[in-house]
Coordinates of C-alpha atoms and ligand atoms in Angstrom, one line a residue:
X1 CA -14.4 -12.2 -27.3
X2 CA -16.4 -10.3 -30.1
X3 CA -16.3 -6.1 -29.4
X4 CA -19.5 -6.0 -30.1
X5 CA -20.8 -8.3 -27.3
X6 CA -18.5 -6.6 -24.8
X7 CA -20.1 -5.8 -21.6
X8 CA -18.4 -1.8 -20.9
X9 CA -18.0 1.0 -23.9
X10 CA -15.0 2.6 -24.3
X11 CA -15.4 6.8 -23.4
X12 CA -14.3 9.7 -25.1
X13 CA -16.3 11.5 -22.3
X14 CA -14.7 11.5 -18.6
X15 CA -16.2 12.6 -15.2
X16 CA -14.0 15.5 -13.8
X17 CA -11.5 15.5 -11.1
X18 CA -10.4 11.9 -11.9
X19 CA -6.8 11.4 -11.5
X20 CA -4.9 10.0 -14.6
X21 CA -4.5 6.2 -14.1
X22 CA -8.6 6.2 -13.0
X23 CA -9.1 8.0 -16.0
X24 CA -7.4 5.6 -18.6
X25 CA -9.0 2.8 -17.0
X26 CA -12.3 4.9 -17.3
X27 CA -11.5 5.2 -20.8
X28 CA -10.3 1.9 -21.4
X29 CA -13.8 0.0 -20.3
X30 CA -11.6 -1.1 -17.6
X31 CA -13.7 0.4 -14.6
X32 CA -16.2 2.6 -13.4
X33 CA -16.8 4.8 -10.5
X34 CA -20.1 4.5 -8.6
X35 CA -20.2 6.5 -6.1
X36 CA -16.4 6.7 -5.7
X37 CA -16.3 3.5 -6.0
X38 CA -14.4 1.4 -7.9
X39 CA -16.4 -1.3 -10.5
X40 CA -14.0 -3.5 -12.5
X41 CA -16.0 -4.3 -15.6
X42 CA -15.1 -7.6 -17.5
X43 CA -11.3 -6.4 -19.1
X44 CA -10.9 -5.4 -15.6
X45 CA -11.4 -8.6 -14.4
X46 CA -9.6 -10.3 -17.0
X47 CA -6.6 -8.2 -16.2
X48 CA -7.1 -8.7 -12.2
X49 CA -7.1 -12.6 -12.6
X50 CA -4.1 -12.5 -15.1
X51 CA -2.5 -10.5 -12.4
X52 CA -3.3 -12.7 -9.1
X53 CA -2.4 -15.7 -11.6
X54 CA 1.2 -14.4 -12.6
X55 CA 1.7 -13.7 -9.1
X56 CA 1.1 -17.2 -7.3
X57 CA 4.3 -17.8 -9.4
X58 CA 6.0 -15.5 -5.9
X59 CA 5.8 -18.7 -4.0
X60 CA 4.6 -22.1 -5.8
X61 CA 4.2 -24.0 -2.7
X62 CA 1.7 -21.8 -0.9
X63 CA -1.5 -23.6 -0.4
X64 CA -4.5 -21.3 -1.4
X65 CA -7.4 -20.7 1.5
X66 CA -10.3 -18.1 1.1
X67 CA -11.2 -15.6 3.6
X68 CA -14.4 -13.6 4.5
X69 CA -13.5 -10.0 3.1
X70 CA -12.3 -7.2 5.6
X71 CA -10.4 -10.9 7.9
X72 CA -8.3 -9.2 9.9
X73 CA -4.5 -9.8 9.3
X74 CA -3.6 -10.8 12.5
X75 CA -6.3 -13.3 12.7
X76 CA -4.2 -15.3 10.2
X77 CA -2.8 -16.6 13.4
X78 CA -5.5 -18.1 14.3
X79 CA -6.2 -20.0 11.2
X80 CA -2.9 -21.4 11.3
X81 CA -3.1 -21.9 15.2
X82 CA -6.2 -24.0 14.8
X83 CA -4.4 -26.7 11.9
X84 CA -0.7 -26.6 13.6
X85 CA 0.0 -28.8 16.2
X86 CA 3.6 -30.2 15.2
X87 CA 7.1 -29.3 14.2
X88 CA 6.3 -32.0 11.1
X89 CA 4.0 -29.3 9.4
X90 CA 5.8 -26.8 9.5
X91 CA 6.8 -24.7 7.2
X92 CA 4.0 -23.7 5.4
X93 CA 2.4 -21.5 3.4
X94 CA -1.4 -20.3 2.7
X95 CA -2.3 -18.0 0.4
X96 CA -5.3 -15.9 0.5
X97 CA -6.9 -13.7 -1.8
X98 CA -9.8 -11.4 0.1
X99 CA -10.6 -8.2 0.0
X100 CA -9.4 -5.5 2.3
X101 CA -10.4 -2.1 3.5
X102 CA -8.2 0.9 3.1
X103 CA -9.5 3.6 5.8
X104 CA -10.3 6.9 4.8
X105 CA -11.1 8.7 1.3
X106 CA -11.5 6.2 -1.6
X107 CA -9.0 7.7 -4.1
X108 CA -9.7 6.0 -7.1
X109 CA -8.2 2.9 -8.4
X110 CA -4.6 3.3 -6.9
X111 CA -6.4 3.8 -3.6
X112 CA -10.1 2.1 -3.5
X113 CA -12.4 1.9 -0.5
X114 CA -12.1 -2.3 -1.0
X115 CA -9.0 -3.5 -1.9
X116 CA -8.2 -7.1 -3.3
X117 CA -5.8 -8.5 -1.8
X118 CA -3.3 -11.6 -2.5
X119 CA -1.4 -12.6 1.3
X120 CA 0.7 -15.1 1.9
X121 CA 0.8 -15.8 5.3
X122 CA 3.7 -18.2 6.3
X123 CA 4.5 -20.2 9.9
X124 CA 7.8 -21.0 10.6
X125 CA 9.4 -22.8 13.4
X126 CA 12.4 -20.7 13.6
X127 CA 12.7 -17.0 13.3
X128 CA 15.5 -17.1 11.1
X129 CA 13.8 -19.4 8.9
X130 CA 10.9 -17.2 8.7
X131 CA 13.8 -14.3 8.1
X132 CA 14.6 -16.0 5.0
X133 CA 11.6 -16.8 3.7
X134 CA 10.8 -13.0 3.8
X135 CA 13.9 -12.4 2.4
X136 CA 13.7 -14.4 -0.8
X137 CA 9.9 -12.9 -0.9
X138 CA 11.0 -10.0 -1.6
X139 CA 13.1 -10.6 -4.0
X140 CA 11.1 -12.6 -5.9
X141 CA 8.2 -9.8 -5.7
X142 CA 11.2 -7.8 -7.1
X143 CA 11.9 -9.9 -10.0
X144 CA 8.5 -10.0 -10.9
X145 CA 8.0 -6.4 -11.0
X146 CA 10.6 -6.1 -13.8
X147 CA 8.7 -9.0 -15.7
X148 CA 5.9 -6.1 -16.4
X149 CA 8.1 -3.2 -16.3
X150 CA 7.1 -2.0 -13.2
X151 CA 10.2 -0.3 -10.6
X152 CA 8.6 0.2 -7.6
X153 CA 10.2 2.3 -4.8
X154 CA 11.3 -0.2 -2.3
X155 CA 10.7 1.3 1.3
X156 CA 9.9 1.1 4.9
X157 CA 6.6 0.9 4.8
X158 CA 5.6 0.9 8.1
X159 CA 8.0 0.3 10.8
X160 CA 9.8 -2.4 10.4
X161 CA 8.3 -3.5 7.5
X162 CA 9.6 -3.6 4.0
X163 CA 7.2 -2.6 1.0
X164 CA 7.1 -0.9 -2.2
X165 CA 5.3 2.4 -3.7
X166 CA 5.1 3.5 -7.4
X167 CA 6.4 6.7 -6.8
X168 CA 3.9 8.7 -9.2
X169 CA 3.0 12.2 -9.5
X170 CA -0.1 13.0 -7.0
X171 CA -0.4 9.5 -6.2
X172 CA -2.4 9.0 -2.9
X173 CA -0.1 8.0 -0.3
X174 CA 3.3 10.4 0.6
X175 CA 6.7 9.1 0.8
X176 CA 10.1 10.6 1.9
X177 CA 13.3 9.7 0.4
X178 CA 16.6 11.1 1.6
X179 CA 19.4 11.8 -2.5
X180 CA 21.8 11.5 -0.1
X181 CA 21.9 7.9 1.6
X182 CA 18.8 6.3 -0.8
X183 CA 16.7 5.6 2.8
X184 CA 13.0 5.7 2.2
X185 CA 10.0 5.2 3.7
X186 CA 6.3 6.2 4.1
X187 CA 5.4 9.3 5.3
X188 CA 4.3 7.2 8.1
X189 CA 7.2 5.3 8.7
X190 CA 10.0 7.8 8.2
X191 CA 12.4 8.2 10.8
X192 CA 14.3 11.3 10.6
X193 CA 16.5 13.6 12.8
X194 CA 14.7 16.1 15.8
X195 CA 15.3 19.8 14.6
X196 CA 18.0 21.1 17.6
X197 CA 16.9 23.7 19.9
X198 CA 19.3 25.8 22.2
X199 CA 19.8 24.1 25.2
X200 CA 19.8 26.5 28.4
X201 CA 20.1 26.4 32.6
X202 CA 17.5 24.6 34.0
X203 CA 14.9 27.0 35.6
X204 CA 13.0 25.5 38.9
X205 CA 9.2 24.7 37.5
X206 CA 6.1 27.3 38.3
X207 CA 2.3 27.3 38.0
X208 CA 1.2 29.8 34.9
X209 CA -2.5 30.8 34.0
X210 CA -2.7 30.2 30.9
X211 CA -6.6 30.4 30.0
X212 CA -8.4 29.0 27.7
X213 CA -5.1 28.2 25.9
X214 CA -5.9 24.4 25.3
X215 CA -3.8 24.1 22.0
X216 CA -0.5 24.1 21.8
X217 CA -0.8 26.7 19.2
X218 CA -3.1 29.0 21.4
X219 CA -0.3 28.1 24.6
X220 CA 2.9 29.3 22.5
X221 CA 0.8 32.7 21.3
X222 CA 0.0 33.2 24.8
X223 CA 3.4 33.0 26.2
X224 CA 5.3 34.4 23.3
X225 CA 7.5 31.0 22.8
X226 CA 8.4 29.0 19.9
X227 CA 6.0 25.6 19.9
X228 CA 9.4 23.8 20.2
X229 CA 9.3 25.0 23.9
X230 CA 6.6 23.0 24.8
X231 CA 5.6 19.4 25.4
X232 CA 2.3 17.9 23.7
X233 CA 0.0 15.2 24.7
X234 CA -1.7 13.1 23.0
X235 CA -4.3 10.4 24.2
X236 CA -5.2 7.2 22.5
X237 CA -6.8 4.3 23.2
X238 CA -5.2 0.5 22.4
X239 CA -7.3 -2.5 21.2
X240 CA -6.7 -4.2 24.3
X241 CA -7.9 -1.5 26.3
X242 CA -4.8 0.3 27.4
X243 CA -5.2 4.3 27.6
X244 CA -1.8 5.3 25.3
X245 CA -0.3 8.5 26.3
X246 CA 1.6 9.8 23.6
X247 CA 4.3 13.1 25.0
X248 CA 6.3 14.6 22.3
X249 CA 7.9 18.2 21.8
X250 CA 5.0 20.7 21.0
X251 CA 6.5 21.7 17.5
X252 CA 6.1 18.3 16.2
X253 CA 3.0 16.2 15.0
X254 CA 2.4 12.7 16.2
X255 CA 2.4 9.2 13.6
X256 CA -0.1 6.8 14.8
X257 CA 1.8 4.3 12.6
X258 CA 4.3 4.8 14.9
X259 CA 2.2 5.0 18.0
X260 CA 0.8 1.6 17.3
X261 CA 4.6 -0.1 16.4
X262 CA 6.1 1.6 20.1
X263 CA 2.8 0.6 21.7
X264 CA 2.9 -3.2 20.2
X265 CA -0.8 -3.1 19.7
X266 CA -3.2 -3.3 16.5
X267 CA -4.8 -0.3 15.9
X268 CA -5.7 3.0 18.3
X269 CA -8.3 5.1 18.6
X270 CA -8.6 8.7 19.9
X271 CA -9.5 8.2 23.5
X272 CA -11.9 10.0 25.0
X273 CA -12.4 12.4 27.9
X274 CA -13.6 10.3 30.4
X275 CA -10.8 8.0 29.8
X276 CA -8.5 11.0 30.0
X277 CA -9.5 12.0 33.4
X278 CA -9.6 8.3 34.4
X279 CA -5.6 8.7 35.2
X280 CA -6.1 12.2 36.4
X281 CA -5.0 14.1 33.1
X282 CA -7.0 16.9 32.3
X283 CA -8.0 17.6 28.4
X284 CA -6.2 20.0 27.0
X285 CA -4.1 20.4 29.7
X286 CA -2.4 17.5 30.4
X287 CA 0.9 16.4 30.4
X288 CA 2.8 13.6 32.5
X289 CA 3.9 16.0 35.1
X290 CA 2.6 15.0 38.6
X291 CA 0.4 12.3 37.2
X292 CA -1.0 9.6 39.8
X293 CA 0.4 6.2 38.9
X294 CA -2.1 4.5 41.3
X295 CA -2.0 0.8 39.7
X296 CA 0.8 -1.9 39.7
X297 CA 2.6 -1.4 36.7
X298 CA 2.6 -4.7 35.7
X299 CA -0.9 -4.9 35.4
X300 CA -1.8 -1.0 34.7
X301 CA -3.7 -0.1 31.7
X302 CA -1.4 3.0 30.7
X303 CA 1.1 3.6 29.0
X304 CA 3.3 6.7 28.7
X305 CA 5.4 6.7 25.3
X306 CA 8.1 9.5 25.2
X307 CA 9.9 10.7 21.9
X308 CA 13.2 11.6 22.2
X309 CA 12.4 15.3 21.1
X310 CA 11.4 15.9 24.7
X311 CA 15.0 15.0 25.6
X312 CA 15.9 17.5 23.6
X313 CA 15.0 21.1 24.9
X314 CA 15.0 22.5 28.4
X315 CA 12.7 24.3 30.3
X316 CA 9.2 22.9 28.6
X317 CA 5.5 24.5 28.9
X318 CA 3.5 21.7 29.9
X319 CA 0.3 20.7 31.0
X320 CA -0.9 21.1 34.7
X321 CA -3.6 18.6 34.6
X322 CA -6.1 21.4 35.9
X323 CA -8.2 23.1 33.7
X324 CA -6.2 26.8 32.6
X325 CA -3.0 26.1 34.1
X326 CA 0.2 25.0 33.1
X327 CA 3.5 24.4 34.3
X328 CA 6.5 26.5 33.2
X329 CA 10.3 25.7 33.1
X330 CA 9.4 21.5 32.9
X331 CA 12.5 19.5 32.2
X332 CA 12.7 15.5 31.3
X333 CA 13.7 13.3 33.1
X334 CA 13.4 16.0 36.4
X335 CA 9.7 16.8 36.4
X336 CA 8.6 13.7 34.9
X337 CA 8.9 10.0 33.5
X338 CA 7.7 8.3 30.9
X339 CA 7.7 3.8 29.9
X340 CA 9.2 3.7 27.1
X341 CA 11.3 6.4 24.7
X342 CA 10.5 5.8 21.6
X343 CA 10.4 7.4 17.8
X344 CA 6.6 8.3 17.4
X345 CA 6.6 11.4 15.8
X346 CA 6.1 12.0 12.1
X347 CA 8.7 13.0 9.4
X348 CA 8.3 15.9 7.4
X349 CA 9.7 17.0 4.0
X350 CA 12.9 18.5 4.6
X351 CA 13.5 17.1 8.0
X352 CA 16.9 15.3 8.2
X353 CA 17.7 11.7 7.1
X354 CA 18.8 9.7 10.8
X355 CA 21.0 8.2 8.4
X356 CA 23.3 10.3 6.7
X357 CA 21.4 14.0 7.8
X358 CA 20.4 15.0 4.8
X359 CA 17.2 16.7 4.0
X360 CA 14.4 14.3 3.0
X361 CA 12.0 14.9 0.0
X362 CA 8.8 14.2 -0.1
X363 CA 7.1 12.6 -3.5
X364 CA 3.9 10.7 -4.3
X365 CA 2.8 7.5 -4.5
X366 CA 0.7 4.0 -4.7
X367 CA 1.1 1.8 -1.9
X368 CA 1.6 -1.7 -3.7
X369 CA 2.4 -4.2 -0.7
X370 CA 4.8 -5.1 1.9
X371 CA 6.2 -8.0 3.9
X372 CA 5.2 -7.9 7.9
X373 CA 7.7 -10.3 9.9
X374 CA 6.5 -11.8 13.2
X375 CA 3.0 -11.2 12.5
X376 CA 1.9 -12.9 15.6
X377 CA 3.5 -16.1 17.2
X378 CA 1.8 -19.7 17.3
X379 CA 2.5 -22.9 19.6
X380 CA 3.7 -26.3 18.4
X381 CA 5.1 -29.0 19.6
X382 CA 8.5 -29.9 19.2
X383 CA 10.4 -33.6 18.3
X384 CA 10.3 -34.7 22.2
X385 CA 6.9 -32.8 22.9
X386 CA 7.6 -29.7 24.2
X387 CA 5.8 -26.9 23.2
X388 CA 7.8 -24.2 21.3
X389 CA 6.7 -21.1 19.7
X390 CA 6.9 -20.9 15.7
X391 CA 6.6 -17.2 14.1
X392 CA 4.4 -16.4 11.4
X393 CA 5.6 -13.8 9.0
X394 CA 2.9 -11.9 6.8
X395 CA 3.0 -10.7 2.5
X396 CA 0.7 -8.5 1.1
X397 CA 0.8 -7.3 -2.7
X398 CA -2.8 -5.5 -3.4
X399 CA -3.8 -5.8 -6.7
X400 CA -6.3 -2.5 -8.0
X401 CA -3.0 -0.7 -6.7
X402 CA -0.7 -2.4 -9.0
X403 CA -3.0 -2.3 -11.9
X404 CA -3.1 1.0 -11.4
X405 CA 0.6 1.5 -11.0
X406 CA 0.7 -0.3 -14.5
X407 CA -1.3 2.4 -16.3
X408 CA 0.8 5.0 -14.5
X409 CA 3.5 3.1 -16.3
X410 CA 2.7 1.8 -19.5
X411 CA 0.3 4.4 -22.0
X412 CA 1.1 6.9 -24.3
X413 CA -1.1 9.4 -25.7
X414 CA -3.3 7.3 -27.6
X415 CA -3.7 4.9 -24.7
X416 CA -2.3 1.6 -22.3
X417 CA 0.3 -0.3 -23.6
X418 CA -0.2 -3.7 -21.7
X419 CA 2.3 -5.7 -20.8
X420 CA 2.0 -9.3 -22.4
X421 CA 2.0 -11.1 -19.1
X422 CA -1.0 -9.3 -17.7
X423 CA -2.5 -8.1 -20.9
X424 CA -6.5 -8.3 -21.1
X425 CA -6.2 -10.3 -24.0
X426 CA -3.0 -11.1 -26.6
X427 CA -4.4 -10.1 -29.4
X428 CA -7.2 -7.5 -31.2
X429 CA -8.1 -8.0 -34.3
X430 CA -9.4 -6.1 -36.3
X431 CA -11.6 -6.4 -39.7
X432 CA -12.2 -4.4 -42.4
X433 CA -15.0 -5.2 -44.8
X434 CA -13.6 -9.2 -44.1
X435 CA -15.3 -10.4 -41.6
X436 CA -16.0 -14.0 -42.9
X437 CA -11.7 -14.2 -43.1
X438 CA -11.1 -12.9 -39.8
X439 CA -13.4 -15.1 -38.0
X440 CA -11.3 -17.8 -39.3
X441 CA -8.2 -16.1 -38.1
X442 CA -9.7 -15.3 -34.7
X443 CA -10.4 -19.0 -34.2
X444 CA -7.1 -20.2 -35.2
X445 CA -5.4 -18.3 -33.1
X446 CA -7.8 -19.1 -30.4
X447 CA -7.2 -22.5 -30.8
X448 CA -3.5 -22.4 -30.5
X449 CA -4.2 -20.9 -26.7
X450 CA -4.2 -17.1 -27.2
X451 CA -7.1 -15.0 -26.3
X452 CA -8.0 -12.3 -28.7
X453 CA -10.7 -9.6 -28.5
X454 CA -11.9 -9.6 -32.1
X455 CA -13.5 -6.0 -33.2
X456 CA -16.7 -7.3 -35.3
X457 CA -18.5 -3.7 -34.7
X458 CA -20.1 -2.0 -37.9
X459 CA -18.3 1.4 -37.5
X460 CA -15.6 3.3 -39.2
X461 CA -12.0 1.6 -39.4
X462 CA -10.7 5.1 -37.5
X463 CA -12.6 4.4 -34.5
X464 CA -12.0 0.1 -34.6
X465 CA -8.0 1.6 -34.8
X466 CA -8.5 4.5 -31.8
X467 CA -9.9 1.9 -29.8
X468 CA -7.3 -0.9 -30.1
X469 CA -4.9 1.7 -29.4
X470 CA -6.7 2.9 -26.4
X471 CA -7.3 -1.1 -24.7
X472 CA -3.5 -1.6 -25.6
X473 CA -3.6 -5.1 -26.1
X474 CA -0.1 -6.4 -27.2
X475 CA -0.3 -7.4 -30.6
X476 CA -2.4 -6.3 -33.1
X477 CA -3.9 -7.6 -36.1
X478 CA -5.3 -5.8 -39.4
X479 CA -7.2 -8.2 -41.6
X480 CA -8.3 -5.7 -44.8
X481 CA -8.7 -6.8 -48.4
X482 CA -5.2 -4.9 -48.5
X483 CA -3.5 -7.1 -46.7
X484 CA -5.3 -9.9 -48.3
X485 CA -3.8 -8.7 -51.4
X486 CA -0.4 -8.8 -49.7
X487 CA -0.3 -12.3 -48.8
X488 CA -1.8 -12.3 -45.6
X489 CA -2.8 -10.0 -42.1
X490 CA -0.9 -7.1 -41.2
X491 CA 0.1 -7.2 -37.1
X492 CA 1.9 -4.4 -35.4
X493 CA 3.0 -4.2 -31.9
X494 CA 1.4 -2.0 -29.2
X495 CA 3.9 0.8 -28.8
X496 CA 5.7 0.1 -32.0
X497 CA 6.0 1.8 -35.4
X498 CA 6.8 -1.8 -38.1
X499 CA 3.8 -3.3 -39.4
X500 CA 4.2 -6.9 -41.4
X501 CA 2.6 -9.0 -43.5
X502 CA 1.7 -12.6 -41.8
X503 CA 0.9 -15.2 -44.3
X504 CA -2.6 -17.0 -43.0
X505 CA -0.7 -20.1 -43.3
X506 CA 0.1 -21.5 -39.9
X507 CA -0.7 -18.1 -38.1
X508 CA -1.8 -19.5 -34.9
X509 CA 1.9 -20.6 -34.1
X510 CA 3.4 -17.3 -36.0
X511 CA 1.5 -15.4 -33.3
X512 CA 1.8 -18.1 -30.2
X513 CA 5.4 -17.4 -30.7
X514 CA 6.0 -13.7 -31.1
X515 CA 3.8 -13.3 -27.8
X516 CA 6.1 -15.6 -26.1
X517 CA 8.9 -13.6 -27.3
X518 CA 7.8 -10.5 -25.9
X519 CA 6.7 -11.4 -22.4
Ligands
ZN1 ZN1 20.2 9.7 4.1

């Protein structure tokens, strides 16, 4: 690829309040933000299908399928469901590439709004065998991050499920690790020990006015009590319809990541009122206390999840279901049940480890991927016919995210320093006043199976130098009427000081090799 024909300029010039990985690939000709968006121009690319290329090496035997962008994960099911009929196809593998939505903020490239994606989704007759498969995964997603120096946190991502994070100064996403025990997760995920509060005699439950106090914040000013002496409620609504009622002590803030593992749903929403007073809970006021369970429980359409820091306190404010009222001296289980007990708040720096009880500390990060076991389930028929159900197990590595995790990584001051494996190109050359003897040197090498970006542009060598620093392709090479004179081309590594002499000679398999030998 000539320079000069290159779609995307390299910038000296930067938009502000661009974090640092965004800004290299700014800088780079690597992307461009439109609107907050992210644009991979053509090196991007380049580097994106290098990357997705490398990584089908995770698991050779996955078949490859193509999916409409934004295909819901758990829809893989069905996919899979609508091809599998017998124990003789199974195992096996697809693997996707589609793009996916984050929600919220786009936060530049370690976080876009759209997201591509590489899954392999995998159906297994057996749980354990699908077990393994995630277990060897994972490690081979491991050994591929060390291929291009990348160390990746690996964590709970969300709960029950394994993943990784370039822990990286004002990365997008939060993650809590615990010095003492090595446990980490996601801020999300992170399970972690309820702060103790003084337990005392249990006090017989009373009716207080309590107006206009419909925050828990407003409620403990009101009554001159710690928020840790009441019980929150929080309303949410399942994809299947359910109405989730979330109770958990007032002091602590609720993880929908969690909400929706306890609940064993997809996704929640905030429910609304009229949904709310559906069951007979009143907005702002509610709580579990005295709630009508009118509907068979088998079939009913709510759900009250408990976590276990309302087992820990007595004597609760909670909600009286009537507008300016709440109850005082509440105590679980006396005054009130709930389904299911279950860890659905969310961690906070310097809450304790469940582990070991140390305090956990929060850092930064880019979400790269994780590995979801038991997706969904799927039928087949077994050797003598019956029907049996087979368990389909779910990887995700996202790729913007892990480019970006590699410029985190690899730059110094004068810019990337690529990797060979997922380099934009192997080689830049540049010329100086030779052009006629670099072409030939550009198309040797190119027909030995490397791909250079050859520098043809009429400007100074200073800025043909800053640049090839700046892309950080691996191997560079310097054909002047110097090194002419010396017997050949000078080439220099990205990152390294030695420059030497290659004799033009047989240069297409000088340079073939030293690439090889420093993947
Ligand atoms: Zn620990």
């Amino acid at each position: 690829m000539r320079l000069s024909r290159l779609f995307g300029r390299t910038l000296r010039q930067l938009p502000p309040r661009v974090d640092p990985w965004t800004a290299l690939a700014l800088r780079a000709a690597i992307a461009r933000l439109v609107d907050d968006q992210v644009v991979l121009l053509p090196l991007g690319e380049r580097i994106l299908a290098r990357l997705a290329t490398s990584l089908r090496s995770i698991s050779p035997e996955a078949q490859a399928v193509i999916l409409p962008p934004g295909f819901p994960e758990q829809e893989l099911g069905r996919v899979l469901q609508a091809e599998i009929q017998s124990y003789r196809q199974l195992p096996v593998t697809l693997l996707a590439r589609h793009a996916v939505r984050f929600s919220g903020l786009p936060k530049g490239l370690a976080r876009p709004e759209w997201c591509t994606a590489l899954q392999w989704a995998v159906a297994s007759a057996s749980e354990d065998e699908l077990i393994n498969f995630g277990r060897r995964w994972l490690e081979s997603v491991d050994a591929w991050w060390s291929l291009v120096g990348l160390a990746p946190q690996r964590l709970e991502w969300q709960p029950g499920c394994p993943g990784w994070m370039q822990v990286v100064e004002a990365g997008p996403e939060e993650l809590l690790t615990c010095h003492g025990c090595g446990y980490a997760a996601s801020q999300a995920a992170a399970r972690f020990e309820r702060q103790p509060v003084p337990s005392e005699a249990l006090e017989e439950m009373n009716l207080v006015s309590t107006p206009g106090a419909d925050t828990i914040r407003d409620l403990a000013h009101m009554l001159s009590i710690p928020e840790s002496k009441t019980i929150k409620a929080v309303f949410m609504t399942a994809d299947d319809g359910r109405l989730v009622f979330a109770v958990l002590r007032g002091d602590l803030e609720i993880s929908i990541s969690k909400l929706v593992h306890a609940t064993k749903c997809l996704s929640l929403r905030p429910a609304i009122e009229e949904e709310i007073r559906a069951w007979g809970a009143e907005p702002g006021y509610a709580s579990p206390v005295g709630l009508k369970r009118v509907v068979d429980p088998v079939e009913q359409g709510l759900i009250i999840i408990g976590d276990p820091s309302i087992d820990q306190g007595t004597n609760f404010v909670a909600g009286a279901n009537k507008p300016d009222f709440h109850f005082q001296g509440v105590n679980f289980p006396r005054d009130f049940s709930v389904d299911v007990i279950a860890d659905i708040a969310a961690a906070r720096e310097g809450d304790n480890c469940l582990e070991c009880g140390k305090p956990l500390v929060a850092n930064n990060g880019m979400y790269l991927g994780c590995w979801k076991p038991s997706l969904v389930s799927i039928q087949y028929a077994n050797e003598d016919g019956r029907d049996r159900e087979g368990y389909v197990g779910l990887g995700t590595l996202l790729l913007e995210p892990i480019l970006a995790a590699l410029l985190a990584v690899h730059h110094d001051d004068q810019g990337i320093i690529w990797p060979a494996r997922v380099a934009p190109y192997d080689v830049h050359i540049v010329e100086i006043r030779c052009s006629e003897e670099a072409v030939v040197v550009s198309r040797e090498l190119e027909a030995t199976g490397l791909s250079v970006l050859f520098d043809d542009r009429k400007v100074s060598p200073g800025v043909k130098f800053t640049d090839a620093d700046l892309i950080g392709c691996p191997l560079r090479i310097t054909v002047s009427r110097r090194s002419l004179k010396n017997g050949g081309v000078e080439l220099s590594i990205r990152g390294e000081e030695d420059r030497q002499i290659i004799p033009l000679e047989g240069i297409g398999d000088i340079i073939s090799t030293r690439i090889t030998e420093i993947m």
